[in-house]
Amino acid sequence: MAVGVMALAAQGLWAESAAAQTTEAQSSWAHSGLAEAIGGQTQGQRDIGRADYVFVSDLAARGFEPFATSAAGNASFGMKQGAEMYLCFLADTTALSGIRNVVLMAEVNGQNPDREVPNIPVVCVLTQ
């Protein structure tokens, strides 16, 4: 059940910002000169692929190895196997973070009857 809640949280986070990010990305892509940098193709001439996001634990189980990234794109780190690379992002919510904080503070104070906390969702997006 915890995985389902986090998957929904990640999907909600994605849905909230996807439209704004798509419009912003299209605009910055067209104005940044990126089209010329990749051989003069414009966005209409070169399709950007789509793929489902993957939880970092799934990539680790498949043998992907972590690699460091710069702050560009706000990725926390990346996962790589051969030529396949993913950038990974925290998909946490304030509500889930608050639950963890309450439980951990209760533990520190010796008043916590339950150690269960929501996992920190880290989702990875395939690069192209």
PDB file of C-alpha atoms in Angstrom:
ATOM      1  CA  MET A   1       0.000   0.000   0.000  1.00  0.00           C
ATOM      2  CA  ALA A   2       2.835   2.434   0.790  1.00  0.00           C
ATOM      3  CA  VAL A   3       4.241   2.045  -2.716  1.00  0.00           C
ATOM      4  CA  GLY A   4       0.812   2.801  -4.179  1.00  0.00           C
ATOM      5  CA  VAL A   5       0.508   5.998  -2.135  1.00  0.00           C
ATOM      6  CA  MET A   6       3.931   7.153  -3.245  1.00  0.00           C
ATOM      7  CA  ALA A   7       3.215   6.298  -6.849  1.00  0.00           C
ATOM      8  CA  LEU A   8       0.075   8.418  -6.649  1.00  0.00           C
ATOM      9  CA  ALA A   9       2.021  11.233  -4.999  1.00  0.00           C
ATOM     10  CA  ALA A  10       4.626  11.120  -7.757  1.00  0.00           C
ATOM     11  CA  GLN A  11       1.913  11.054 -10.417  1.00  0.00           C
ATOM     12  CA  GLY A  12       0.165  13.997  -8.766  1.00  0.00           C
ATOM     13  CA  LEU A  13       3.410  15.945  -8.673  1.00  0.00           C
ATOM     14  CA  TRP A  14       3.964  15.110 -12.333  1.00  0.00           C
ATOM     15  CA  ALA A  15       0.437  16.102 -13.350  1.00  0.00           C
ATOM     16  CA  GLU A  16       0.611  19.445 -11.527  1.00  0.00           C
ATOM     17  CA  SER A  17       3.704  20.635 -13.322  1.00  0.00           C
ATOM     18  CA  ALA A  18       3.761  18.761 -16.630  1.00  0.00           C
ATOM     19  CA  ALA A  19       1.737  21.269 -18.650  1.00  0.00           C
ATOM     20  CA  ALA A  20       3.698  24.276 -17.413  1.00  0.00           C
ATOM     21  CA  GLN A  21       7.038  22.529 -17.891  1.00  0.00           C
ATOM     22  CA  THR A  22       6.136  21.381 -21.404  1.00  0.00           C
ATOM     23  CA  THR A  23       5.198  24.898 -22.497  1.00  0.00           C
ATOM     24  CA  GLU A  24       8.284  26.360 -20.811  1.00  0.00           C
ATOM     25  CA  ALA A  25      10.577  23.702 -22.299  1.00  0.00           C
ATOM     26  CA  GLN A  26       9.175  24.217 -25.790  1.00  0.00           C
ATOM     27  CA  SER A  27       9.661  27.947 -25.524  1.00  0.00           C
ATOM     28  CA  SER A  28      13.188  27.794 -24.100  1.00  0.00           C
ATOM     29  CA  TRP A  29      14.178  25.073 -26.572  1.00  0.00           C
ATOM     30  CA  ALA A  30      13.127  27.216 -29.507  1.00  0.00           C
ATOM     31  CA  HIS A  31      14.743  30.392 -28.141  1.00  0.00           C
ATOM     32  CA  SER A  32      17.969  28.925 -26.740  1.00  0.00           C
ATOM     33  CA  GLY A  33      19.494  27.987 -30.063  1.00  0.00           C
ATOM     34  CA  LEU A  34      19.374  24.305 -29.140  1.00  0.00           C
ATOM     35  CA  ALA A  35      17.714  23.499 -32.447  1.00  0.00           C
ATOM     36  CA  GLU A  36      20.683  24.902 -34.329  1.00  0.00           C
ATOM     37  CA  ALA A  37      23.131  23.139 -32.005  1.00  0.00           C
ATOM     38  CA  ILE A  38      21.748  19.724 -32.956  1.00  0.00           C
ATOM     39  CA  GLY A  39      22.114  20.193 -36.655  1.00  0.00           C
ATOM     40  CA  GLY A  40      19.661  22.918 -37.548  1.00  0.00           C
ATOM     41  CA  GLN A  41      16.602  20.828 -36.783  1.00  0.00           C
ATOM     42  CA  THR A  42      13.647  22.534 -35.192  1.00  0.00           C
ATOM     43  CA  GLN A  43      11.362  20.978 -32.632  1.00  0.00           C
ATOM     44  CA  GLY A  44       8.850  20.143 -35.333  1.00  0.00           C
ATOM     45  CA  GLN A  45      11.504  18.215 -37.250  1.00  0.00           C
ATOM     46  CA  ARG A  46      12.886  16.202 -34.315  1.00  0.00           C
ATOM     47  CA  ASP A  47      10.497  14.447 -31.998  1.00  0.00           C
ATOM     48  CA  ILE A  48      11.327  14.176 -28.345  1.00  0.00           C
ATOM     49  CA  GLY A  49      10.547  10.665 -27.162  1.00  0.00           C
ATOM     50  CA  ARG A  50       8.407   9.702 -24.193  1.00  0.00           C
ATOM     51  CA  ALA A  51       8.894   7.019 -21.580  1.00  0.00           C
ATOM     52  CA  ASP A  52       7.388   6.087 -18.235  1.00  0.00           C
ATOM     53  CA  TYR A  53       9.312   7.257 -15.187  1.00  0.00           C
ATOM     54  CA  VAL A  54      10.955   4.518 -13.124  1.00  0.00           C
ATOM     55  CA  PHE A  55      11.552   4.324  -9.379  1.00  0.00           C
ATOM     56  CA  VAL A  56      15.254   4.364  -8.518  1.00  0.00           C
ATOM     57  CA  SER A  57      14.917   1.098  -6.588  1.00  0.00           C
ATOM     58  CA  ASP A  58      13.739  -0.635  -9.775  1.00  0.00           C
ATOM     59  CA  LEU A  59      16.774   0.627 -11.690  1.00  0.00           C
ATOM     60  CA  ALA A  60      19.123  -0.476  -8.901  1.00  0.00           C
ATOM     61  CA  ALA A  61      17.535  -3.942  -8.913  1.00  0.00           C
ATOM     62  CA  ARG A  62      18.178  -4.108 -12.680  1.00  0.00           C
ATOM     63  CA  GLY A  63      21.891  -3.390 -12.166  1.00  0.00           C
ATOM     64  CA  PHE A  64      21.998   0.332 -12.961  1.00  0.00           C
ATOM     65  CA  GLU A  65      24.799   2.257 -11.246  1.00  0.00           C
ATOM     66  CA  PRO A  66      24.493   5.791  -9.827  1.00  0.00           C
ATOM     67  CA  PHE A  67      26.466   8.717 -11.215  1.00  0.00           C
ATOM     68  CA  ALA A  68      26.847  12.314 -10.076  1.00  0.00           C
ATOM     69  CA  THR A  69      25.169  15.162 -11.923  1.00  0.00           C
ATOM     70  CA  SER A  70      25.485  18.918 -11.884  1.00  0.00           C
ATOM     71  CA  ALA A  71      22.635  21.060 -10.626  1.00  0.00           C
ATOM     72  CA  ALA A  72      21.416  21.522 -14.197  1.00  0.00           C
ATOM     73  CA  GLY A  73      17.881  20.275 -14.587  1.00  0.00           C
ATOM     74  CA  ASN A  74      17.495  19.889 -10.801  1.00  0.00           C
ATOM     75  CA  ALA A  75      18.352  16.177 -10.913  1.00  0.00           C
ATOM     76  CA  SER A  76      19.614  14.732  -7.626  1.00  0.00           C
ATOM     77  CA  PHE A  77      21.784  12.147  -9.405  1.00  0.00           C
ATOM     78  CA  GLY A  78      21.658   9.805 -12.369  1.00  0.00           C
ATOM     79  CA  MET A  79      21.538   6.052 -12.969  1.00  0.00           C
ATOM     80  CA  LYS A  80      23.397   4.428 -15.865  1.00  0.00           C
ATOM     81  CA  GLN A  81      23.782   1.012 -17.450  1.00  0.00           C
ATOM     82  CA  GLY A  82      25.687   0.913 -20.717  1.00  0.00           C
ATOM     83  CA  ALA A  83      24.354   3.681 -22.950  1.00  0.00           C
ATOM     84  CA  GLU A  84      21.026   3.871 -21.078  1.00  0.00           C
ATOM     85  CA  MET A  85      20.900   6.824 -18.665  1.00  0.00           C
ATOM     86  CA  TYR A  86      18.236   8.187 -16.348  1.00  0.00           C
ATOM     87  CA  LEU A  87      18.168  11.422 -14.352  1.00  0.00           C
ATOM     88  CA  CYS A  88      16.617  11.004 -10.910  1.00  0.00           C
ATOM     89  CA  PHE A  89      14.489  13.476  -8.955  1.00  0.00           C
ATOM     90  CA  LEU A  90      12.920  13.588  -5.504  1.00  0.00           C
ATOM     91  CA  ALA A  91       9.157  13.360  -5.937  1.00  0.00           C
ATOM     92  CA  ASP A  92       8.348  14.003  -2.301  1.00  0.00           C
ATOM     93  CA  THR A  93       5.456  16.023  -0.936  1.00  0.00           C
ATOM     94  CA  THR A  94       5.225  18.308   2.056  1.00  0.00           C
ATOM     95  CA  ALA A  95       2.614  15.996   3.583  1.00  0.00           C
ATOM     96  CA  LEU A  96       4.807  12.878   3.345  1.00  0.00           C
ATOM     97  CA  SER A  97       7.822  14.776   4.636  1.00  0.00           C
ATOM     98  CA  GLY A  98       5.735  16.033   7.562  1.00  0.00           C
ATOM     99  CA  ILE A  99       4.680  12.501   8.486  1.00  0.00           C
ATOM    100  CA  ARG A 100       8.320  11.360   8.505  1.00  0.00           C
ATOM    101  CA  ASN A 101       9.319  14.352  10.592  1.00  0.00           C
ATOM    102  CA  VAL A 102       6.641  13.685  13.236  1.00  0.00           C
ATOM    103  CA  VAL A 103       7.570   9.999  13.507  1.00  0.00           C
ATOM    104  CA  LEU A 104      11.306  10.678  13.670  1.00  0.00           C
ATOM    105  CA  MET A 105      10.926  13.418  16.286  1.00  0.00           C
ATOM    106  CA  ALA A 106       8.755  11.098  18.384  1.00  0.00           C
ATOM    107  CA  GLU A 107      11.502   8.463  18.088  1.00  0.00           C
ATOM    108  CA  VAL A 108      14.158  10.935  19.222  1.00  0.00           C
ATOM    109  CA  ASN A 109      11.977  11.804  22.225  1.00  0.00           C
ATOM    110  CA  GLY A 110      11.397   8.130  23.048  1.00  0.00           C
ATOM    111  CA  GLN A 111       7.656   8.407  22.400  1.00  0.00           C
ATOM    112  CA  ASN A 112       7.228   6.586  19.117  1.00  0.00           C
ATOM    113  CA  PRO A 113       5.221   3.359  19.183  1.00  0.00           C
ATOM    114  CA  ASP A 114       5.470   2.824  15.400  1.00  0.00           C
ATOM    115  CA  ARG A 115       8.560   3.082  13.194  1.00  0.00           C
ATOM    116  CA  GLU A 116       6.701   3.005   9.870  1.00  0.00           C
ATOM    117  CA  VAL A 117       7.202   6.085   7.700  1.00  0.00           C
ATOM    118  CA  PRO A 118       6.429   6.845   4.042  1.00  0.00           C
ATOM    119  CA  ASN A 119       9.352   6.117   1.734  1.00  0.00           C
ATOM    120  CA  ILE A 120      10.986   9.020  -0.059  1.00  0.00           C
ATOM    121  CA  PRO A 121       9.921   8.640  -3.687  1.00  0.00           C
ATOM    122  CA  VAL A 122      12.787   9.081  -6.128  1.00  0.00           C
ATOM    123  CA  VAL A 123      11.721   8.861  -9.748  1.00  0.00           C
ATOM    124  CA  CYS A 124      14.061   8.590 -12.701  1.00  0.00           C
ATOM    125  CA  VAL A 125      13.420   9.830 -16.218  1.00  0.00           C
ATOM    126  CA  LEU A 126      15.055   8.353 -19.307  1.00  0.00           C
ATOM    127  CA  THR A 127      17.388  10.741 -21.105  1.00  0.00           C
ATOM    128  CA  GLN A 128      17.551  11.064 -24.856  1.00  0.00           C
TER     129      GLN A 128
END
